[in-house]
Amino acid sequence: MLGNPQSVLTKITPERSRSLMEQVKHLNINTKEKLNGAIDLIVEQAMSEPASCATYANMCRELMGRCGGTGDTPSYLGAGGRGENMGPESGDTSQNFANLLLQRCQQEMLKDRNDEDDRSLGLKRFIGELFKLEILNEPIMHECLEKLLNNCHEDSVECLCKLLSTCGKRLDTEEAKPQMDRYFNYIIEMMKEGQVSSRVNFLLQDLVQLKMVNII
């Protein structure tokens, strides 16, 4: 179905990202079906390769920038590299690239998956990278943090530290202050009760200190 897009998306690595990103600019994604297919591939690859999440997030930014479109007339990527509006006869909906990507990430979040496994943690790291690029919004980030807080496994706690250290400042709005305070109160309790190893405890200490000096 995807042809060339699939070939490019499955070869992405941080080392090859620049050359492959150039190929992304010329992908012929001209239907909603192909766009959904590309999004599926990106999310799957990001979950399978957490170390490359930033690369896949940047690919999403590239694709989103080329999709354009409005809420009523989303556009897809034509062979010429510019957005092409797809009418009702092409199965057009009111969902643009960011909304389709959000839906796909939410679908993965809702799956009955062990939150400790690498794919689940990879998804949360990917969502964090998308949030940093302002592709996804606050609600799904808080959903990620809630899931991580409810899982005391050390990999989940470490992922929580990474997300809060990189995204916490943007999340800490006046409206979200009660949520952020609850996160850090829970973290402090976790440290007091000695629920994690010394290594992860140091990560939590660093996180709390950054919060105290308003860095996050």
CSV table of C-alpha atoms in Angstrom, one decimal:
chain,number,residue,atom,x,y,z
A,1,MET,CA,0.0,0.0,0.0
A,2,LEU,CA,2.7,2.5,1.0
A,3,GLY,CA,5.5,1.5,-1.3
A,4,ASN,CA,8.3,4.1,-1.1
A,5,PRO,CA,7.1,5.6,2.3
A,6,GLN,CA,7.4,2.2,3.9
A,7,SER,CA,10.9,1.8,2.5
A,8,VAL,CA,12.0,5.1,4.0
A,9,LEU,CA,10.3,4.8,7.3
A,10,THR,CA,11.7,1.4,8.2
A,11,LYS,CA,15.3,2.6,7.5
A,12,ILE,CA,15.3,5.6,9.8
A,13,THR,CA,18.2,5.8,12.4
A,14,PRO,CA,19.7,8.8,14.2
A,15,GLU,CA,22.8,8.4,12.1
A,16,ARG,CA,21.0,8.4,8.8
A,17,SER,CA,18.2,10.8,9.7
A,18,ARG,CA,19.4,13.7,7.7
A,19,SER,CA,19.7,11.9,4.4
A,20,LEU,CA,16.4,9.9,5.0
A,21,MET,CA,14.6,13.1,6.0
A,22,GLU,CA,15.4,14.5,2.6
A,23,GLN,CA,13.6,11.4,1.1
A,24,VAL,CA,10.6,12.1,3.4
A,25,LYS,CA,10.2,15.4,1.5
A,26,HIS,CA,9.5,13.5,-1.7
A,27,LEU,CA,7.1,10.9,-0.4
A,28,ASN,CA,4.0,10.5,-2.4
A,29,ILE,CA,1.4,10.4,0.4
A,30,ASN,CA,-1.7,11.5,-1.4
A,31,THR,CA,-4.6,9.8,0.3
A,32,LYS,CA,-5.9,9.5,3.8
A,33,GLU,CA,-5.2,5.8,3.7
A,34,LYS,CA,-1.5,6.4,2.9
A,35,LEU,CA,-1.3,9.0,5.6
A,36,ASN,CA,-2.7,6.7,8.2
A,37,GLY,CA,-0.3,4.0,7.0
A,38,ALA,CA,2.7,6.3,7.4
A,39,ILE,CA,1.5,7.3,10.9
A,40,ASP,CA,1.1,3.6,11.8
A,41,LEU,CA,4.6,2.9,10.7
A,42,ILE,CA,6.2,5.8,12.5
A,43,VAL,CA,4.4,4.9,15.8
A,44,GLU,CA,5.3,1.3,15.5
A,45,GLN,CA,9.0,2.1,14.8
A,46,ALA,CA,9.2,4.6,17.6
A,47,MET,CA,7.8,2.0,20.1
A,48,SER,CA,10.2,-0.6,18.9
A,49,GLU,CA,13.2,1.7,18.9
A,50,PRO,CA,12.9,4.1,21.9
A,51,ALA,CA,16.4,5.4,21.4
A,52,SER,CA,15.3,6.9,18.0
A,53,CYS,CA,12.1,8.5,19.3
A,54,ALA,CA,13.4,12.0,18.7
A,55,THR,CA,14.2,11.1,15.1
A,56,TYR,CA,10.7,9.8,14.5
A,57,ALA,CA,9.2,12.9,16.2
A,58,ASN,CA,11.2,15.1,13.9
A,59,MET,CA,9.9,13.1,10.9
A,60,CYS,CA,6.3,13.8,12.1
A,61,ARG,CA,7.1,17.5,12.2
A,62,GLU,CA,8.4,17.3,8.6
A,63,LEU,CA,5.3,15.5,7.5
A,64,MET,CA,2.9,17.7,9.4
A,65,GLY,CA,4.6,20.8,7.9
A,66,ARG,CA,4.0,19.4,4.4
A,67,CYS,CA,0.4,18.3,5.0
A,68,GLY,CA,-1.0,21.7,5.8
A,69,GLY,CA,-4.7,21.7,5.5
A,70,THR,CA,-7.5,23.0,7.8
A,71,GLY,CA,-9.9,21.3,10.0
A,72,ASP,CA,-12.5,21.1,7.3
A,73,THR,CA,-10.2,20.5,4.3
A,74,PRO,CA,-7.1,18.6,5.4
A,75,SER,CA,-4.5,18.0,2.8
A,76,TYR,CA,-2.2,15.2,2.1
A,77,LEU,CA,1.2,15.0,0.5
A,78,GLY,CA,1.2,14.8,-3.3
A,79,ALA,CA,4.1,13.7,-5.5
A,80,GLY,CA,5.2,17.3,-5.9
A,81,GLY,CA,5.8,17.7,-2.2
A,82,ARG,CA,2.9,20.0,-1.5
A,83,GLY,CA,-0.4,19.4,0.2
A,84,GLU,CA,-3.3,18.4,-2.0
A,85,ASN,CA,-6.9,18.8,-0.7
A,86,MET,CA,-8.8,15.5,-0.9
A,87,GLY,CA,-12.5,15.9,-1.4
A,88,PRO,CA,-15.4,13.8,-0.1
A,89,GLU,CA,-14.9,11.3,-2.9
A,90,SER,CA,-11.5,10.5,-1.5
A,91,GLY,CA,-12.9,9.7,2.0
A,92,ASP,CA,-11.9,13.1,3.4
A,93,THR,CA,-12.7,13.7,7.1
A,94,SER,CA,-12.2,16.7,9.4
A,95,GLN,CA,-9.0,15.3,10.9
A,96,ASN,CA,-5.6,16.7,10.0
A,97,PHE,CA,-2.2,15.1,10.5
A,98,ALA,CA,-1.8,16.0,14.1
A,99,ASN,CA,-5.3,14.8,15.0
A,100,LEU,CA,-4.7,11.5,13.2
A,101,LEU,CA,-1.4,11.1,15.1
A,102,LEU,CA,-3.0,11.9,18.4
A,103,GLN,CA,-5.7,9.3,17.8
A,104,ARG,CA,-3.1,6.7,17.0
A,105,CYS,CA,-1.1,7.4,20.1
A,106,GLN,CA,-4.3,7.3,22.2
A,107,GLN,CA,-5.2,4.0,20.7
A,108,GLU,CA,-1.8,2.6,21.8
A,109,MET,CA,-2.3,4.1,25.3
A,110,LEU,CA,-5.6,2.4,25.7
A,111,LYS,CA,-4.3,-1.1,24.7
A,112,ASP,CA,-4.1,-3.6,27.5
A,113,ARG,CA,-0.3,-3.7,27.5
A,114,ASN,CA,2.2,-4.2,30.3
A,115,ASP,CA,3.3,-0.7,31.2
A,116,GLU,CA,6.7,-2.0,32.1
A,117,ASP,CA,7.6,-3.3,28.6
A,118,ASP,CA,10.0,-1.5,26.2
A,119,ARG,CA,7.3,-0.8,23.7
A,120,SER,CA,5.0,0.9,26.2
A,121,LEU,CA,7.9,3.0,27.5
A,122,GLY,CA,8.9,3.8,24.0
A,123,LEU,CA,5.5,5.1,23.2
A,124,LYS,CA,5.6,7.4,26.2
A,125,ARG,CA,9.1,8.7,25.2
A,126,PHE,CA,7.8,9.3,21.7
A,127,ILE,CA,4.8,11.2,23.0
A,128,GLY,CA,7.2,13.3,25.1
A,129,GLU,CA,9.2,14.2,22.0
A,130,LEU,CA,6.1,15.1,20.1
A,131,PHE,CA,5.0,17.3,22.9
A,132,LYS,CA,8.4,19.1,23.0
A,133,LEU,CA,7.9,19.8,19.3
A,134,GLU,CA,4.4,21.1,20.0
A,135,ILE,CA,2.8,18.4,17.8
A,136,LEU,CA,0.8,16.9,20.7
A,137,ASN,CA,-0.9,18.8,23.6
A,138,GLU,CA,-1.0,18.6,27.4
A,139,PRO,CA,-3.8,16.2,28.0
A,140,ILE,CA,-2.0,13.2,26.5
A,141,MET,CA,1.2,14.1,28.3
A,142,HIS,CA,-0.7,14.1,31.6
A,143,GLU,CA,-2.2,10.7,30.7
A,144,CYS,CA,1.4,9.4,30.1
A,145,LEU,CA,2.6,10.7,33.5
A,146,GLU,CA,-0.4,9.3,35.3
A,147,LYS,CA,0.3,5.8,33.9
A,148,LEU,CA,3.9,6.0,34.8
A,149,LEU,CA,3.1,7.2,38.4
A,150,ASN,CA,0.8,4.3,38.8
A,151,ASN,CA,3.6,1.9,38.0
A,152,CYS,CA,6.5,1.6,40.5
A,153,HIS,CA,8.7,-0.4,38.2
A,154,GLU,CA,12.1,1.3,37.9
A,155,ASP,CA,12.0,1.6,34.1
A,156,SER,CA,8.7,3.4,34.4
A,157,VAL,CA,10.1,5.7,37.1
A,158,GLU,CA,13.1,6.5,35.0
A,159,CYS,CA,10.9,7.3,32.0
A,160,LEU,CA,8.9,9.6,34.3
A,161,CYS,CA,12.0,11.4,35.3
A,162,LYS,CA,13.0,11.9,31.6
A,163,LEU,CA,9.6,13.2,30.7
A,164,LEU,CA,9.3,15.6,33.6
A,165,SER,CA,12.9,16.9,33.2
A,166,THR,CA,12.4,17.7,29.5
A,167,CYS,CA,8.7,18.6,29.4
A,168,GLY,CA,7.9,19.7,33.0
A,169,LYS,CA,8.4,23.4,32.5
A,170,ARG,CA,5.9,23.6,29.7
A,171,LEU,CA,3.4,21.4,31.6
A,172,ASP,CA,3.6,23.5,34.8
A,173,THR,CA,0.9,26.0,34.0
A,174,GLU,CA,-1.3,27.7,36.5
A,175,GLU,CA,-4.2,25.5,35.4
A,176,ALA,CA,-2.2,22.3,35.7
A,177,LYS,CA,-0.5,23.3,39.0
A,178,PRO,CA,-2.6,20.9,41.2
A,179,GLN,CA,-1.6,18.0,38.9
A,180,MET,CA,2.1,18.9,38.9
A,181,ASP,CA,2.1,19.3,42.7
A,182,ARG,CA,0.5,15.8,43.0
A,183,TYR,CA,3.2,14.3,40.8
A,184,PHE,CA,6.0,15.7,42.9
A,185,ASN,CA,4.3,14.9,46.2
A,186,TYR,CA,4.0,11.3,45.0
A,187,ILE,CA,7.7,11.3,43.9
A,188,ILE,CA,8.8,12.6,47.4
A,189,GLU,CA,6.8,9.9,49.1
A,190,MET,CA,8.4,7.3,46.8
A,191,MET,CA,11.8,8.5,47.9
A,192,LYS,CA,10.9,8.5,51.6
A,193,GLU,CA,9.6,4.9,51.4
A,194,GLY,CA,12.7,3.7,49.6
A,195,GLN,CA,10.7,2.0,46.8
A,196,VAL,CA,13.5,2.4,44.2
A,197,SER,CA,17.2,1.6,43.8
A,198,SER,CA,19.8,4.2,44.8
A,199,ARG,CA,20.5,5.0,41.1
A,200,VAL,CA,16.8,5.8,40.4
A,201,ASN,CA,16.5,7.6,43.8
A,202,PHE,CA,19.3,10.0,42.7
A,203,LEU,CA,17.3,10.7,39.5
A,204,LEU,CA,14.3,11.5,41.6
A,205,GLN,CA,16.4,13.8,43.9
A,206,ASP,CA,17.7,15.7,40.9
A,207,LEU,CA,14.2,16.1,39.6
A,208,VAL,CA,12.9,17.5,42.9
A,209,GLN,CA,15.8,19.9,43.1
A,210,LEU,CA,15.2,21.1,39.5
A,211,LYS,CA,11.6,21.7,40.5
A,212,MET,CA,12.6,23.6,43.6
A,213,VAL,CA,14.7,26.1,41.6
A,214,ASN,CA,11.9,26.4,39.0
A,215,ILE,CA,14.0,24.8,36.2
A,216,ILE,CA,11.1,22.4,35.7
